């Protein structure tokens, strides 16, 4: 079976690292974490949003093809308490890229990598 290597960004504005830990544990059901950045605590990357977040990037190997994996990520977010229109971001798990077997980016979601913080977190897991 073909294994895929996905780059993910995790974020939460709730209980900081506890929710990220729950997300990592959930991700292990359909993948294996190959590398992870440290957790960064700080303000939102959205101008005018005073919310503070905990963010982390992961490199994960999974047998699921990208579309099925992306759909499964949304169901994991719901399982962890994310609801449409929610004022507080309980958990956000974004699929931001896929690497080839050599570690080079084969696909990336540029819109999710606009913020320097997110590019830096992804760069850290790619250097593992």
N, CA, C and O of each residue as an XYZ file, in Angstrom:
512
protein
N       0.843     -1.185      0.000
C       0.000      0.000      0.000
C       0.888      1.248      0.000
O       1.992      1.230      0.545
N       0.406      2.320     -0.608
C       1.162      3.554     -0.753
C       1.033      4.425      0.494
O      -0.075      4.698      0.954
N       2.156      4.853      1.030
C       2.155      5.721      2.199
C       2.340      7.168      1.759
O       3.141      7.460      0.871
N       1.592      8.067      2.387
C       1.661      9.502      2.099
C       2.272     10.205      3.296
O       2.102      9.776      4.437
N       2.988     11.298      3.025
C       3.606     12.095      4.093
C       2.968     13.476      4.069
O       3.178     14.258      3.142
N       2.187     13.761      5.104
C       1.410     14.995      5.168
C       1.986     15.975      6.188
O       2.471     15.583      7.249
N       1.920     17.252      5.839
C       2.266     18.332      6.755
C       0.974     18.901      7.320
O       0.054     19.242      6.576
N       0.918     18.999      8.623
C      -0.277     19.482      9.299
C       0.072     20.640     10.210
O       1.164     20.693     10.776
N      -0.863     21.568     10.347
C      -0.779     22.623     11.356
C      -1.923     22.422     12.327
O      -3.079     22.293     11.924
N      -1.597     22.397     13.603
C      -2.585     22.260     14.665
C      -2.641     23.567     15.436
O      -1.615     24.206     15.668
N      -3.842     23.959     15.832
C      -3.979     25.168     16.632
C      -5.175     25.063     17.560
O      -6.156     24.384     17.257
N      -5.081     25.740     18.689
C      -6.187     25.791     19.646
C      -6.113     27.085     20.445
O      -5.035     27.611     20.722
N      -7.295     27.582     20.809
C      -7.387     28.763     21.667
C      -8.052     28.389     22.986
O      -8.602     29.251     23.671
N      -8.004     27.113     23.343
C      -8.693     26.669     24.559
C      -7.707     26.382     25.676
O      -7.112     27.301     26.239
N      -7.536     25.129     25.992
C      -6.689     24.739     27.115
C      -5.238     24.533     26.691
O      -4.508     23.737     27.281
N      -4.847     25.253     25.681
C      -3.496     25.226     25.149
C      -3.044     23.822     24.782
O      -3.654     23.209     23.906
N      -2.027     23.294     25.395
C      -1.398     22.073     24.907
C      -2.230     20.806     25.094
O      -2.012     19.829     24.378
N      -3.167     20.791     26.024
C      -3.988     19.600     26.228
C      -4.776     19.218     24.988
O      -4.861     18.039     24.646
N      -5.347     20.192     24.319
C      -6.130     19.919     23.114
C      -5.225     19.473     21.971
O      -5.620     18.632     21.164
N      -4.028     20.020     21.893
C      -3.079     19.578     20.860
C      -2.676     18.122     21.099
O      -2.538     17.346     20.153
N      -2.494     17.766     22.342
C      -2.152     16.383     22.688
C      -3.277     15.430     22.269
O      -3.020     14.354     21.730
N      -4.524     15.836     22.521
C      -5.671     15.021     22.094
C      -5.688     14.865     20.574
O      -5.978     13.783     20.063
N      -5.379     15.933     19.858
C      -5.343     15.866     18.389
C      -4.241     14.914     17.929
O      -4.463     14.094     17.037
N      -3.060     15.017     18.528
C      -1.964     14.102     18.148
C      -2.350     12.653     18.409
O      -2.084     11.775     17.589
N      -2.980     12.406     19.560
C      -3.418     11.045     19.878
C      -4.430     10.549     18.845
O      -4.350      9.404     18.400
N      -5.375     11.400     18.463
C      -6.369     11.031     17.458
C      -5.758     10.769     16.099
O      -6.189      9.863     15.386
N      -4.756     11.554     15.735
C      -4.101     11.391     14.434
C      -3.413     10.037     14.305
O      -3.244      9.525     13.198
N      -3.023      9.468     15.418
C      -2.327      8.174     15.388
C      -3.233      7.034     14.928
O      -2.747      5.946     14.619
N      -4.546      7.271     14.879
C      -5.463      6.234     14.391
C      -5.306      5.982     12.893
O      -5.561      4.878     12.412
N      -4.885      7.018     12.159
C      -4.722      6.868     10.708
C      -3.348      7.319     10.247
O      -3.182      7.729      9.098
N      -2.366      7.248     11.124
C      -1.043      7.667     10.713
C      -0.020      7.517     11.811
O      -0.317      7.122     12.938
N       1.195      7.849     11.434
C       2.321      7.794     12.368
C       3.030      9.141     12.301
O       3.400      9.603     11.222
N       3.214      9.763     13.453
C       3.889     11.054     13.508
C       5.383     10.829     13.285
O       6.035     10.112     14.044
N       5.911     11.449     12.240
C       7.324     11.314     11.893
C       8.168     12.418     12.515
O       9.326     12.198     12.868
N       7.582     13.608     12.647
C       8.303     14.747     13.235
C       7.269     15.759     13.712
O       6.156     15.832     13.191
N       7.665     16.536     14.715
C       6.787     17.604     15.187
C       7.620     18.772     15.665
O       8.723     18.605     16.185
N       7.066     19.959     15.477
C       7.710     21.161     15.980
C       7.377     21.287     17.460
O       6.552     20.546     17.993
N       8.020     22.219     18.098
C       7.602     22.563     19.446
C       6.269     23.292     19.378
O       5.826     23.691     18.301
N       5.637     23.464     20.518
C       4.386     24.213     20.588
C       4.738     25.687     20.776
O       5.552     26.042     21.628
N       4.113     26.531     19.970
C       4.336     27.971     20.049
C       3.062     28.625     20.574
O       1.983     28.425     20.014
N       3.183     29.406     21.646
C       2.067     30.144     22.234
C       2.191     31.594     21.807
O       3.258     32.198     21.924
N       1.099     32.146     21.314
C       1.167     33.544     20.914
C      -0.145     34.057     20.371
O      -1.152     33.348     20.352
N      -0.118     35.311     19.928
C      -1.338     35.931     19.417
C      -1.747     35.336     18.075
O      -0.958     34.682     17.393
N      -2.987     35.579     17.724
C      -3.520     35.148     16.436
C      -2.694     35.756     15.305
O      -2.125     36.837     15.459
N      -2.630     35.072     14.187
C      -1.954     35.606     13.002
C      -2.901     36.494     12.202
O      -2.497     37.107     11.214
N      -4.165     36.564     12.631
C      -5.168     37.389     11.959
C      -5.166     38.773     12.602
O      -5.362     38.908     13.810
N      -4.945     39.792     11.786
C      -4.894     41.160     12.297
C      -6.215     41.524     12.980
O      -7.296     41.282     12.445
N      -6.100     42.106     14.167
C      -7.274     42.535     14.912
C      -7.874     41.476     15.822
O      -8.779     41.776     16.601
N      -7.387     40.242     15.739
C      -7.876     39.159     16.605
C      -6.962     39.099     17.827
O      -5.775     38.798     17.703
N      -7.513     39.383     19.004
C      -6.721     39.426     20.243
C      -6.570     38.055     20.896
O      -5.940     37.942     21.948
N      -7.138     37.013     20.290
C      -7.085     35.669     20.864
C      -5.655     35.143     20.852
O      -4.903     35.383     19.907
N      -5.292     34.433     21.899
C      -3.983     33.766     21.952
C      -4.178     32.301     21.603
O      -5.194     31.696     21.946
N      -3.192     31.740     20.917
C      -3.272     30.367     20.431
C      -2.041     29.568     20.824
O      -0.984     30.119     21.132
N      -2.211     28.265     20.803
C      -1.089     27.328     20.860
C      -1.079     26.646     19.496
O      -2.098     26.110     19.059
N       0.076     26.666     18.822
C       0.197     26.104     17.476
C       1.360     25.124     17.400
O       2.345     25.243     18.129
N       1.223     24.160     16.508
C       2.264     23.156     16.306
C       2.140     22.601     14.892
O       1.042     22.530     14.340
N       3.262     22.212     14.312
C       3.278     21.543     12.999
C       3.702     20.095     13.188
O       4.500     19.776     14.069
N       3.151     19.217     12.340
C       3.485     17.796     12.361
C       3.766     17.312     10.953
O       3.210     17.826      9.983
N       4.633     16.319     10.850
C       4.808     15.546      9.625
C       4.293     14.159      9.963
O       4.774     13.519     10.898
N       3.306     13.694      9.193
C       2.619     12.458      9.522
C       2.573     11.555      8.292
O       2.322     12.020      7.181
N       2.811     10.284      8.497
C       2.708      9.282      7.444
C       1.364      8.581      7.576
O       0.976      8.177      8.672
N       0.645      8.434      6.449
C      -0.661      7.780      6.476
C      -0.881      7.020      5.175
O      -0.355      7.389      4.125
N      -1.658      5.967      5.265
C      -2.030      5.194      4.079
C      -3.181      5.847      3.323
O      -3.410      5.523      2.157
N      -3.905      6.757      3.962
C      -5.056      7.386      3.316
C      -4.615      8.365      2.230
O      -3.693      9.150      2.447
N      -5.263      8.328      1.064
C      -4.983      9.336      0.035
C      -5.450     10.712      0.519
O      -6.282     10.805      1.422
N      -4.915     11.773     -0.080
C      -5.113     13.134      0.417
C      -6.585     13.506      0.629
O      -6.921     14.030      1.690
N      -7.459     13.260     -0.322
C      -8.853     13.672     -0.179
C      -9.525     12.947      0.996
O     -10.228     13.574      1.787
N      -9.314     11.652      1.109
C      -9.890     10.889      2.216
C      -9.281     11.341      3.546
O      -9.980     11.415      4.556
N      -7.990     11.640      3.545
C      -7.327     12.094      4.763
C      -7.889     13.443      5.200
O      -8.159     13.649      6.383
N      -8.068     14.365      4.247
C      -8.622     15.687      4.572
C     -10.026     15.561      5.150
O     -10.361     16.248      6.115
N     -10.850     14.691      4.570
C     -12.197     14.467      5.103
C     -12.131     13.898      6.517
O     -12.897     14.303      7.391
N     -11.214     12.960      6.738
C     -11.076     12.354      8.066
C     -10.617     13.391      9.096
O     -11.047     13.351     10.249
N      -9.734     14.331      8.680
C      -9.291     15.380      9.603
C     -10.478     16.200     10.105
O     -10.547     16.537     11.287
N     -11.408     16.522      9.209
C     -12.582     17.305      9.614
C     -13.438     16.510     10.604
O     -13.985     17.087     11.544
N     -13.558     15.209     10.406
C     -14.331     14.411     11.359
C     -13.603     14.334     12.704
O     -14.247     14.310     13.753
N     -12.276     14.296     12.683
C     -11.510     14.306     13.935
C     -11.721     15.632     14.670
O     -11.896     15.640     15.889
N     -11.707     16.744     13.947
C     -11.977     18.042     14.577
C     -13.344     18.030     15.267
O     -13.474     18.487     16.403
N     -14.352     17.512     14.583
C     -15.695     17.449     15.194
C     -15.685     16.561     16.434
O     -16.295     16.896     17.449
N     -14.996     15.438     16.349
C     -14.889     14.526     17.490
C     -14.239     15.219     18.694
O     -14.587     14.942     19.842
N     -13.299     16.114     18.418
C     -12.593     16.829     19.482
C     -13.334     18.080     19.953
O     -12.836     18.813     20.808
N     -14.524     18.325     19.395
C     -15.352     19.412     19.905
C     -15.507     20.625     19.022
O     -16.155     21.586     19.437
N     -14.951     20.633     17.831
C     -15.102     21.796     16.957
C     -16.514     21.815     16.375
O     -17.020     20.795     15.908
N     -17.140     22.994     16.409
C     -18.486     23.171     15.873
C     -18.512     24.397     14.959
O     -17.820     25.380     15.224
N     -19.304     24.345     13.890
C     -19.425     25.505     12.994
C     -19.899     26.739     13.759
O     -20.797     26.651     14.597
N     -19.295     27.878     13.467
C     -19.698     29.131     14.087
C     -19.262     29.318     15.521
O     -19.664     30.283     16.171
N     -18.456     28.420     16.019
C     -17.981     28.481     17.400
C     -17.102     29.721     17.602
O     -16.240     30.008     16.772
N     -17.312     30.448     18.688
C     -16.537     31.658     18.950
C     -15.082     31.343     19.278
O     -14.178     32.052     18.836
N     -14.850     30.280     20.053
C     -13.492     29.899     20.440
C     -13.041     28.725     19.581
O     -13.783     27.762     19.391
N     -11.839     28.810     19.073
C     -11.289     27.724     18.257
C     -10.833     26.600     19.180
O      -9.748     26.655     19.760
N     -11.678     25.583     19.307
C     -11.357     24.443     20.162
C     -10.172     23.691     19.589
O      -9.219     23.385     20.306
N     -10.226     23.392     18.301
C      -9.115     22.723     17.621
C      -9.205     23.024     16.131
O     -10.292     23.058     15.555
N      -8.068     23.237     15.532
C      -7.971     23.429     14.091
C      -6.848     22.517     13.614
O      -5.716     22.615     14.087
N      -7.166     21.638     12.684
C      -6.165     20.740     12.107
C      -6.181     20.970     10.609
O      -7.107     20.546      9.918
N      -5.156     21.642     10.108
C      -5.091     21.979      8.688
C      -4.074     21.120      7.967
O      -2.943     20.952      8.422
N      -4.495     20.580      6.839
C      -3.599     19.873      5.931
C      -2.961     20.943      5.054
O      -3.641     21.567      4.238
N      -1.652     21.158      5.220
C      -0.997     22.256      4.508
C      -0.039     21.787      3.426
O       0.429     22.597      2.625
N       0.263     20.488      3.387
C       1.164     20.025      2.341
C       1.321     18.527      2.339
O       0.934     17.829      3.276
N       1.902     18.056      1.254
C       2.243     16.645      1.121
C       3.652     16.573      0.550
O       3.983     17.284     -0.398
N       4.473     15.716      1.129
C       5.865     15.556      0.708
C       6.028     14.271     -0.097
O       5.321     13.286      0.117
N       6.974     14.308     -1.021
C       7.293     13.074     -1.736
C       8.226     12.230     -0.866
O       8.589     12.637      0.238
N       8.606     11.075     -1.357
C       9.439     10.143     -0.571
C      10.779     10.756     -0.187
O      11.370     10.368      0.821
N      11.263     11.707     -0.977
C      12.532     12.365     -0.680
C      12.410     13.537      0.276
O      13.420     14.128      0.659
N      11.194     13.881      0.665
C      10.998     14.974      1.603
C      10.698     16.319      0.969
O      10.501     17.304      1.681
N      10.659     16.382     -0.370
C      10.344     17.643     -1.046
C       8.829     17.828     -1.124
O       8.077     16.857     -1.199
N       8.398     19.075     -1.105
C       6.970     19.375     -1.195
C       6.448     18.981     -2.574
O       6.928     19.479     -3.592
N       5.467     18.090     -2.600
C       4.823     17.679     -3.838
C       3.540     18.478     -4.054
O       3.099     18.656     -5.190
N       2.945     18.957     -2.971
C       1.721     19.772     -2.996
C       1.696     20.592     -1.722
O       2.101     20.120     -0.660
N       1.214     21.831     -1.834
C       1.039     22.630     -0.628
C      -0.141     23.570     -0.791
O      -0.474     23.985     -1.901
N      -0.765     23.898      0.325
C      -1.891     24.819      0.379
C      -1.320     26.178      0.767
O      -1.154     26.474      1.950
N      -1.021     27.004     -0.238
C      -0.375     28.290     -0.001
C      -1.167     29.191      0.934
O      -0.578     29.933      1.720
N      -2.496     29.138      0.862
C      -3.324     29.999      1.711
C      -3.100     29.698      3.191
O      -3.190     30.599      4.024
N      -2.812     28.456      3.522
C      -2.587     28.078      4.922
C      -1.168     28.421      5.382
O      -0.868     28.358      6.575
N      -0.304     28.780      4.447
C       1.084     29.075      4.793
C       1.425     30.555      4.629
O       2.597     30.908      4.500
N       0.407     31.425      4.632
C       0.624     32.868      4.497
C       1.411     33.451      5.666
O       2.279     34.302      5.472
N       1.109     32.997      6.867
C       1.710     33.587      8.072
C       3.141     33.090      8.265
O       3.395     31.892      8.145
N       4.073     33.987      8.562
C       5.457     33.572      8.820
C       5.562     32.518      9.919
O       6.393     31.615      9.824
N       4.739     32.617     10.956
C       4.758     31.632     12.040
C       4.515     30.231     11.491
O       5.222     29.291     11.854
N       3.524     30.087     10.623
C       3.178     28.765     10.088
C       4.271     28.240      9.168
O       4.588     27.051      9.198
N       4.852     29.120      8.348
C       5.968     28.691      7.479
C       7.155     28.224      8.318
O       7.818     27.246      7.973
N       7.422     28.929      9.424
C       8.526     28.561     10.305
C       8.279     27.204     10.973
O       9.188     26.376     11.043
N       7.063     26.972     11.459
C       6.747     25.691     12.098
C       6.891     24.536     11.106
O       7.436     23.485     11.446
N       6.402     24.734      9.880
C       6.510     23.692      8.852
C       7.977     23.439      8.502
O       8.384     22.289      8.333
N       8.766     24.496      8.395
C      10.188     24.343      8.077
C      10.890     23.515      9.149
O      11.789     22.734      8.839
N      10.494     23.678     10.383
C      11.118     22.909     11.468
C      10.860     21.418     11.338
O      11.762     20.620     11.589
N       9.660     21.022     10.953
C       9.399     19.587     10.823
C      10.012     19.020      9.545
O      10.305     17.826      9.481
N      10.206     19.842      8.545
C      10.832     19.357      7.310
C      12.335     19.153      7.491
O      12.950     18.399      6.738
N      12.925     19.813      8.475
C      14.376     19.660      8.727
C      14.697     18.448      9.592
O      15.871     18.155      9.819
N      13.692     17.742     10.078
C      13.921     16.636     11.033
C      14.933     15.626     10.522
O      15.229     14.647     11.208
